[in-house]
C-alpha atoms as an extended CHARMM CRD file, in Angstrom:
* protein
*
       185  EXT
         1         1  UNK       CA            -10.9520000000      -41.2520000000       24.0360000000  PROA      1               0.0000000000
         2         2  UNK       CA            -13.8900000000      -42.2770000000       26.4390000000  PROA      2               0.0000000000
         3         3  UNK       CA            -15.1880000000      -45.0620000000       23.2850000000  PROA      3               0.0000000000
         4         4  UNK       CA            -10.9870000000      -46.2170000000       23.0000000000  PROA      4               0.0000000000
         5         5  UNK       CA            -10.9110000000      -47.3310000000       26.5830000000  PROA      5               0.0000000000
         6         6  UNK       CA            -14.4730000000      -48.6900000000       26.0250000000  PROA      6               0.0000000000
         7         7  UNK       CA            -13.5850000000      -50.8860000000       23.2920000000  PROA      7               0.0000000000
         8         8  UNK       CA            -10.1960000000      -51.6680000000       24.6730000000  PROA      8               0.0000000000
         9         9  UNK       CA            -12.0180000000      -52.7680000000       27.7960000000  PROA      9               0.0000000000
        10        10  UNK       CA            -14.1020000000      -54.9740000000       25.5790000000  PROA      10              0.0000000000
        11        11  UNK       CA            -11.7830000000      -56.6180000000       23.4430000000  PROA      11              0.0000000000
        12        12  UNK       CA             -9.7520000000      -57.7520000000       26.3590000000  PROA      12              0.0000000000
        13        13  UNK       CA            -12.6980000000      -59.0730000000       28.5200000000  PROA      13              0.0000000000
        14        14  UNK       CA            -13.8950000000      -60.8110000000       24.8490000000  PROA      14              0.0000000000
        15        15  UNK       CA            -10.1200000000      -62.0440000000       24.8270000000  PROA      15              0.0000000000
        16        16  UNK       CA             -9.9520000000      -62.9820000000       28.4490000000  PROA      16              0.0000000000
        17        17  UNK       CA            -11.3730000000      -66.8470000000       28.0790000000  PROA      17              0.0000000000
        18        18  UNK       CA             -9.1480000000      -67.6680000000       24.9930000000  PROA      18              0.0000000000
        19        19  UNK       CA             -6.3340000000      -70.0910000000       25.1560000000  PROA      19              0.0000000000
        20        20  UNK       CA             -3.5520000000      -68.5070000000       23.4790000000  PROA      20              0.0000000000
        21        21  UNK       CA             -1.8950000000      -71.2440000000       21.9700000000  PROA      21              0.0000000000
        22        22  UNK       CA             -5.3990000000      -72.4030000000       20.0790000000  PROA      22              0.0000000000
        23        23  UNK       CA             -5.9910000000      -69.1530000000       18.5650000000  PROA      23              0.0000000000
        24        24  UNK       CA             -5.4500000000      -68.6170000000       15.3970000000  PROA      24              0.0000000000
        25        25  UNK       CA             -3.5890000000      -65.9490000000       13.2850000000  PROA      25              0.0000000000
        26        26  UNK       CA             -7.1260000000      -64.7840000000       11.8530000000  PROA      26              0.0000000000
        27        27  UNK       CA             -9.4630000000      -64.5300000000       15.3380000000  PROA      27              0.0000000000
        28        28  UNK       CA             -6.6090000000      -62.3840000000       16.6770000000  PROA      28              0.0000000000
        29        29  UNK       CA             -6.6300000000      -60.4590000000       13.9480000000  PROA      29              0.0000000000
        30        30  UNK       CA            -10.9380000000      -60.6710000000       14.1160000000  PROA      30              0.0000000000
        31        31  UNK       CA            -10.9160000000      -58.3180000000       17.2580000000  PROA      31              0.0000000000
        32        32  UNK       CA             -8.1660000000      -55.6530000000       15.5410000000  PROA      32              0.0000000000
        33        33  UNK       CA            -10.3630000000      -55.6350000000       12.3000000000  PROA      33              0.0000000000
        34        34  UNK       CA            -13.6280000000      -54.7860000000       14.1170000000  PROA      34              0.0000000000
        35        35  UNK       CA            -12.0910000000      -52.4770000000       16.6710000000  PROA      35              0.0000000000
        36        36  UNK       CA             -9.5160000000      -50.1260000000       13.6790000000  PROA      36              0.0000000000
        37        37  UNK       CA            -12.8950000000      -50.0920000000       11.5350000000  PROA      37              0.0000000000
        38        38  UNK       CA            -14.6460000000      -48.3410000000       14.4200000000  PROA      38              0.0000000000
        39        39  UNK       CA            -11.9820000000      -45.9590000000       15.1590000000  PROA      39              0.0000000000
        40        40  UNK       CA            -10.6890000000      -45.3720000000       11.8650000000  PROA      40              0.0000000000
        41        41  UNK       CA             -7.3470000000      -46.8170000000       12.2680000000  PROA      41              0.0000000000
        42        42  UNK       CA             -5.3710000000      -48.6970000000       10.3960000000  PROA      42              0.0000000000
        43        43  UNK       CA             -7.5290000000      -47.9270000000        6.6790000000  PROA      43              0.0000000000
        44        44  UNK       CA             -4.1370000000      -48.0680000000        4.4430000000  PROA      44              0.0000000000
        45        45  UNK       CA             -4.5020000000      -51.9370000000        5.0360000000  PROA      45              0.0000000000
        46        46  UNK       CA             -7.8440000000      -51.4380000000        3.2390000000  PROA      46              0.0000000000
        47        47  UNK       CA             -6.4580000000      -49.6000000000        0.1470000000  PROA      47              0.0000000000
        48        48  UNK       CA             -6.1000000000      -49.4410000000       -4.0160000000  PROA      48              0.0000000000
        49        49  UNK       CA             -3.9710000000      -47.7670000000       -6.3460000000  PROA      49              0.0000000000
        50        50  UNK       CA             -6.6770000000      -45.9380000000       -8.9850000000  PROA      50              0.0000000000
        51        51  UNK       CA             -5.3750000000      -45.3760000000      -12.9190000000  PROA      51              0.0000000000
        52        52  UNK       CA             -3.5500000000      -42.7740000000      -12.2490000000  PROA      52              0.0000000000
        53        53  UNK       CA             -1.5710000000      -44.4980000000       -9.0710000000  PROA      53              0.0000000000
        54        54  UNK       CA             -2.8110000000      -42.6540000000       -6.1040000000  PROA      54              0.0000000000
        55        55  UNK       CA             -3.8440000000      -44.7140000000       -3.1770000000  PROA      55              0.0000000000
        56        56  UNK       CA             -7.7630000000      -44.7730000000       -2.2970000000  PROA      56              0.0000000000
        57        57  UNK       CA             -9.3740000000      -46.1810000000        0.4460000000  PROA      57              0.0000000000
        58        58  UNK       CA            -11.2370000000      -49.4970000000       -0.5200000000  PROA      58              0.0000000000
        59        59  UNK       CA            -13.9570000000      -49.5600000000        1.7570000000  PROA      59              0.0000000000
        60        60  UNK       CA            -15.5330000000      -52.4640000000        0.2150000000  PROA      60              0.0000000000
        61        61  UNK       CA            -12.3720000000      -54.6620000000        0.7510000000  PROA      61              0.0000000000
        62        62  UNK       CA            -13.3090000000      -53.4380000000        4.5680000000  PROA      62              0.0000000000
        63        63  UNK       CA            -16.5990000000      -54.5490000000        4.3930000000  PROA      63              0.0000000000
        64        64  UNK       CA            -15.4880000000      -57.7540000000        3.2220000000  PROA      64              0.0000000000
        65        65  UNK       CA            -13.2250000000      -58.4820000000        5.7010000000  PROA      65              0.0000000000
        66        66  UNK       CA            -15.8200000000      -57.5640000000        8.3110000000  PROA      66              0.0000000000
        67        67  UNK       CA            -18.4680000000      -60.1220000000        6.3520000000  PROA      67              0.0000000000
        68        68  UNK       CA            -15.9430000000      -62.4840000000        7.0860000000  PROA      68              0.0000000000
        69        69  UNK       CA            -15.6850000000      -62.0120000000       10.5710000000  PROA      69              0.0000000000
        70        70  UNK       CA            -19.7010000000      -61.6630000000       11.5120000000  PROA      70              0.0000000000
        71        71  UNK       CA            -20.3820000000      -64.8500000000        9.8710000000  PROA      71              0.0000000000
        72        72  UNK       CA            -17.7410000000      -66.6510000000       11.5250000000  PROA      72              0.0000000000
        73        73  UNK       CA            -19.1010000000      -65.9900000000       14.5810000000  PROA      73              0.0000000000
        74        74  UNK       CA            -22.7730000000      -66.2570000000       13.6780000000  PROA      74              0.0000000000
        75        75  UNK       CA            -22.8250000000      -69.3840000000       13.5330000000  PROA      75              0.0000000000
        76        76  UNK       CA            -24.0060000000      -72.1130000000       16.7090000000  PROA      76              0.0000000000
        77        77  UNK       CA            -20.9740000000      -73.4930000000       17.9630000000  PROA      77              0.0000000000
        78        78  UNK       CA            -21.7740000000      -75.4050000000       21.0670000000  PROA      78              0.0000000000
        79        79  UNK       CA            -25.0750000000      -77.8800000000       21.4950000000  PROA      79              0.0000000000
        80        80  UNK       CA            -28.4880000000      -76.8890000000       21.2200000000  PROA      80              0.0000000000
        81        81  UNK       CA            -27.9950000000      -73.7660000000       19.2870000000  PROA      81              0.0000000000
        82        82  UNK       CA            -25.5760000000      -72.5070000000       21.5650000000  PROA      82              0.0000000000
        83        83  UNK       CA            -22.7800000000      -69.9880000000       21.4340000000  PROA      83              0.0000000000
        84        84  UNK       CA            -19.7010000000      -69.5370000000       23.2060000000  PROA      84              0.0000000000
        85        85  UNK       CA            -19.4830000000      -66.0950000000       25.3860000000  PROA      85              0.0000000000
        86        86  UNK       CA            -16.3550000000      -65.4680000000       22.9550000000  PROA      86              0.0000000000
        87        87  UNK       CA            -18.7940000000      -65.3750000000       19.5540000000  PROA      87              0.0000000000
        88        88  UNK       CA            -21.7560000000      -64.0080000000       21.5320000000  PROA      88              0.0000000000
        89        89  UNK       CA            -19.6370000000      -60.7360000000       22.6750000000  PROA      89              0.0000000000
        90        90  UNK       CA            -18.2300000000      -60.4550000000       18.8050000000  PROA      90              0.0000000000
        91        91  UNK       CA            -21.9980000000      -60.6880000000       17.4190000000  PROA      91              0.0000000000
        92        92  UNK       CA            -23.1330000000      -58.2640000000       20.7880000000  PROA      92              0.0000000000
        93        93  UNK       CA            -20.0950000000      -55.8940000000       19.4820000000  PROA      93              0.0000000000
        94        94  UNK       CA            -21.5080000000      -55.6370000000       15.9680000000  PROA      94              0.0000000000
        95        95  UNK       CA            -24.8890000000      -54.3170000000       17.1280000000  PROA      95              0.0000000000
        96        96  UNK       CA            -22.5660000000      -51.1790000000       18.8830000000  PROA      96              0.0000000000
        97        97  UNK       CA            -20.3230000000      -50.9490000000       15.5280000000  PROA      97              0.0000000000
        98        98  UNK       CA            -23.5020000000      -50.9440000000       13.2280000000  PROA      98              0.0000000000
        99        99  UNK       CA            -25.2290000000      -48.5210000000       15.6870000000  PROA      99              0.0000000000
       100       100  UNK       CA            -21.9170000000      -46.5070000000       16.0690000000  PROA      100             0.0000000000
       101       101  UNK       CA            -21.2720000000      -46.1220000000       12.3290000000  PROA      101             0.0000000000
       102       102  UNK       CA            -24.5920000000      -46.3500000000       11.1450000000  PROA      102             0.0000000000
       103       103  UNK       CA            -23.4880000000      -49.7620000000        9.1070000000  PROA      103             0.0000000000
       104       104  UNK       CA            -27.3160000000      -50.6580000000        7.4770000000  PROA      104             0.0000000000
       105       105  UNK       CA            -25.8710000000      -53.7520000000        6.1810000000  PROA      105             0.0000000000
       106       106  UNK       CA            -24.9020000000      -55.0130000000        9.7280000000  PROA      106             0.0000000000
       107       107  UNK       CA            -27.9740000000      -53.5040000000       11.1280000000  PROA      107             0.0000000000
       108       108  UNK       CA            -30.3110000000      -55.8400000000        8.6980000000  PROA      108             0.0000000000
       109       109  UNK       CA            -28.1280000000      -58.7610000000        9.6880000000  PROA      109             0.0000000000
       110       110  UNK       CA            -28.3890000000      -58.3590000000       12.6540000000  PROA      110             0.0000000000
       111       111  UNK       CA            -32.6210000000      -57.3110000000       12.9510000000  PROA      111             0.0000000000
       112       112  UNK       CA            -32.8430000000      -61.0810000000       11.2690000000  PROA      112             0.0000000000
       113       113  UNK       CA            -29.9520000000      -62.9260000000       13.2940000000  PROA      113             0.0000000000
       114       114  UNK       CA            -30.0710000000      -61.2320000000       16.8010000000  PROA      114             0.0000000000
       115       115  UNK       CA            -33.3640000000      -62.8800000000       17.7680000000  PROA      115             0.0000000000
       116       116  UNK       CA            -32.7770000000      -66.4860000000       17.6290000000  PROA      116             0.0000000000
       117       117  UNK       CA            -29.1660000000      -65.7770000000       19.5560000000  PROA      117             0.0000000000
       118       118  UNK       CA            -30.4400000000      -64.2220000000       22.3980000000  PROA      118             0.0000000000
       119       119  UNK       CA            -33.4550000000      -67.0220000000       22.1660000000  PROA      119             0.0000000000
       120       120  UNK       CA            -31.0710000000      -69.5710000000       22.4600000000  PROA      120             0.0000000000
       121       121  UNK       CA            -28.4460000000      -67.9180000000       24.7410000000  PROA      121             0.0000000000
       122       122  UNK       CA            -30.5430000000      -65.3510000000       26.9890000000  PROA      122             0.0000000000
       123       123  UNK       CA            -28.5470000000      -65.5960000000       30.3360000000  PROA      123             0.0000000000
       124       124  UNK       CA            -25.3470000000      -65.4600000000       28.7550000000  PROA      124             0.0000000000
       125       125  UNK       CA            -26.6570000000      -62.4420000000       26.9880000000  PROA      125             0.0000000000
       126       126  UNK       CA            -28.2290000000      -60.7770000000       29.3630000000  PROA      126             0.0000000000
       127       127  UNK       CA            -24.8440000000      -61.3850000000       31.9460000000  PROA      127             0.0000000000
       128       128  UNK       CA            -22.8150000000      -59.7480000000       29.1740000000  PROA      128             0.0000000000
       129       129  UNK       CA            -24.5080000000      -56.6670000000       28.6560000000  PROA      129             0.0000000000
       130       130  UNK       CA            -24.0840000000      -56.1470000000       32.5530000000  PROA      130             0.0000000000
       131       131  UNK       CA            -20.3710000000      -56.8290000000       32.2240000000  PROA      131             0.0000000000
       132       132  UNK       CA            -20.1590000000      -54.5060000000       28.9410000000  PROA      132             0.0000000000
       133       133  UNK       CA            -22.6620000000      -52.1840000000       29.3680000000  PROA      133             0.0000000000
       134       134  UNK       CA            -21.5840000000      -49.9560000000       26.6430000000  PROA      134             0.0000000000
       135       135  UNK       CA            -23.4090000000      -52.9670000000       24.6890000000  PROA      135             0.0000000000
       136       136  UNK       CA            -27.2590000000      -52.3070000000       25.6880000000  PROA      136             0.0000000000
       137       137  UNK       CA            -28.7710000000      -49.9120000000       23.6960000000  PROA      137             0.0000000000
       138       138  UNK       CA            -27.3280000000      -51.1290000000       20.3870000000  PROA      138             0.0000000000
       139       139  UNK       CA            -28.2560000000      -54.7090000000       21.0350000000  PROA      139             0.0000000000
       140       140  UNK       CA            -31.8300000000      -53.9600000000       22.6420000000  PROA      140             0.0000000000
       141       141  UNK       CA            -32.2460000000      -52.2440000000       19.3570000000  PROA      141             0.0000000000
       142       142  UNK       CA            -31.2950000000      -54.7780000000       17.0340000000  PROA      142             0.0000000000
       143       143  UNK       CA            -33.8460000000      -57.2040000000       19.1070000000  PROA      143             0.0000000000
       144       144  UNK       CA            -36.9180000000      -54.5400000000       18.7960000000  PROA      144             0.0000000000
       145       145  UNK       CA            -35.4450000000      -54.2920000000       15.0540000000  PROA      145             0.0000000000
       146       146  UNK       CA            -36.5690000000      -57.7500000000       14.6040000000  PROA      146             0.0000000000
       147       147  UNK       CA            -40.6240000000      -56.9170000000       15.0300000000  PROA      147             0.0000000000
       148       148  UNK       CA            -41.1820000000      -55.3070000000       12.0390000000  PROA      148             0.0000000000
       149       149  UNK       CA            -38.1150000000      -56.0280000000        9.5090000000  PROA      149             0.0000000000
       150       150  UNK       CA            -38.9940000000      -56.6820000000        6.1380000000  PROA      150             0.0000000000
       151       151  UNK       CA            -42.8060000000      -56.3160000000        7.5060000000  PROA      151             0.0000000000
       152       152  UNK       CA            -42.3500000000      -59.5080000000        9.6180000000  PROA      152             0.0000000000
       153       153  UNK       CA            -43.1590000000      -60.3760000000       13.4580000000  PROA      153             0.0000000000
       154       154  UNK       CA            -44.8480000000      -57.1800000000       14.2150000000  PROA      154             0.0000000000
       155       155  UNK       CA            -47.6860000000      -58.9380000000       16.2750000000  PROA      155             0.0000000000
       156       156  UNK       CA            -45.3990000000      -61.2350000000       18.3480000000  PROA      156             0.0000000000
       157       157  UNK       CA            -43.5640000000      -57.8590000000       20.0020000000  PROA      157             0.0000000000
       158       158  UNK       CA            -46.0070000000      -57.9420000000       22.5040000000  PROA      158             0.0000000000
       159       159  UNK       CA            -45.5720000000      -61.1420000000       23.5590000000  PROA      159             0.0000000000
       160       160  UNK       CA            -41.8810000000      -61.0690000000       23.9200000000  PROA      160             0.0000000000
       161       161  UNK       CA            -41.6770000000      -58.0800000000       26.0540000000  PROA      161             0.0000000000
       162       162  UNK       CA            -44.3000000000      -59.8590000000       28.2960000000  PROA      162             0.0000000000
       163       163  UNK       CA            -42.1680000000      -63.2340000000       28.3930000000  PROA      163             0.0000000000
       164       164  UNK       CA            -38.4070000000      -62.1770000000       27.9180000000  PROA      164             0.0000000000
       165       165  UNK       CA            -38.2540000000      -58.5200000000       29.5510000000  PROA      165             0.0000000000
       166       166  UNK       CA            -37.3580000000      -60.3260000000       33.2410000000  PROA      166             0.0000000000
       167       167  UNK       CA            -34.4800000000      -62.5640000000       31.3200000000  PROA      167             0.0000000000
       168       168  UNK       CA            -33.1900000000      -60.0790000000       29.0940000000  PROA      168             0.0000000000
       169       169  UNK       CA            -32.8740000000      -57.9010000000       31.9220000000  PROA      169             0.0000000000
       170       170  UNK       CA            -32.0770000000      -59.5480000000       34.8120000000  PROA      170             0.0000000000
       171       171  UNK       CA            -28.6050000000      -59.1360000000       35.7210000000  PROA      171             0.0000000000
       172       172  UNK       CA            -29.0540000000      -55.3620000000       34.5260000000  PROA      172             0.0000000000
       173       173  UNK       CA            -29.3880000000      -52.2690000000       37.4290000000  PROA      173             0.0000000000
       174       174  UNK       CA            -32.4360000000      -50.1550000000       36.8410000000  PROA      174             0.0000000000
       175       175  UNK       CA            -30.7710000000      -47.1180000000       34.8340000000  PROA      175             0.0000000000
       176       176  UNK       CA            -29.4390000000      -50.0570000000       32.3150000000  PROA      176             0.0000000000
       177       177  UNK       CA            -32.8310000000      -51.6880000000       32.0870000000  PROA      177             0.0000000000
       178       178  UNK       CA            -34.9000000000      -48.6410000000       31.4290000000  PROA      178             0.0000000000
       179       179  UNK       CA            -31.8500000000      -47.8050000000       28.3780000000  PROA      179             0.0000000000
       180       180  UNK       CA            -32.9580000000      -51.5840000000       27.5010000000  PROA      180             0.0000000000
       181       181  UNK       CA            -36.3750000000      -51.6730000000       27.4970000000  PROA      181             0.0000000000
       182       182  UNK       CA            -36.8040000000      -48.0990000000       26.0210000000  PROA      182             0.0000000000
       183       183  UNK       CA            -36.0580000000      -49.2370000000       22.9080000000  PROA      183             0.0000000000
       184       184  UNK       CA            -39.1500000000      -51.7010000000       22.8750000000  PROA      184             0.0000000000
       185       185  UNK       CA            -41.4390000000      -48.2040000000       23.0990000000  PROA      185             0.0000000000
């Protein structure tokens, strides 16, 4: 019950900034994907009849459809590299539903993509996991994924927690920072 209210909280602060009447059909259906694959609602949508006409779960028709939805919002979509606070909580949200359900598909997506977000968007980042704290340990993760996945940047570690610990944790209190920077051990 305690991660329902969590992820309700999220998905209406993600939510919050969006003009209704611009939305489309498929980013309001973006945030009930994400959030019924996390609490295993909702699966018949996600379904097959086999040979013999019973219905199984099609779990890579789920996968799919949350494929879809990451690299929708992967991608820059303001200047300089930039993403919205709308796509940067979606992406953020990943990092808790691949850490949640142990997804290693998002988790290697997001070990590569995670860095050059938070490069390019670190006080937007760093001000959302103090409004959805829920959201620090999986994404401080994903960002010490990045030193050492598929045997790359495992020297420049150092370096970042010397030059981006401050900014990454800035707007954090001290209990969230030490849950932040504990994964950089």
């Amino acid at each position: 019950m305690k991660h329902l209210i969590v992820l309700s909280t999220f998905l209406l602060m993600a939510c919050s900034n969006i003009n209704a009447s611009n939305q489309t059909h498929s980013e309001e259906n973006d945030y009930h994907n994400i959030l019924s694959s996390l609490l295993n609602v909702n699966e018949h949508k996600y379904t097959y009849f086999d040979d013999n006409g019973v219905k199984q779960p099609d779990s890579l028709e789920l996968f799919k459809e949350l494929e879809r939805i990451y690299s929708r919002n992967i991608e820059s979509d303001q200047t300089n590299g930039k993403i919205s606070n709308k796509r940067l909580k979606v992406i953020m949200y990943f990092s808790f539903y691949a850490q949640a359900k142990n997804s290693g598909a998002f988790q290697e997506y997001l070990a590569e993509d995670l860095m050059p977000i938070f490069l390019n968007n670190t006080d937007s980042f760093s001000v959302i996991m103090k409004e959805l704290p829920f959201l620090i340990d999986s994404n401080c993760n994903r960002l010490n994924a990045y030193f050492g996945h598929e045997g790359k940047n495992k020297k420049k570690k150092h370096d970042f927690v010397n030059h981006n610990a401050q900014a990454l944790t800035q707007h954090l209190n001290e209990d969230q920072k030490t849950v932040c920077m504990s994964n950089f051990d």
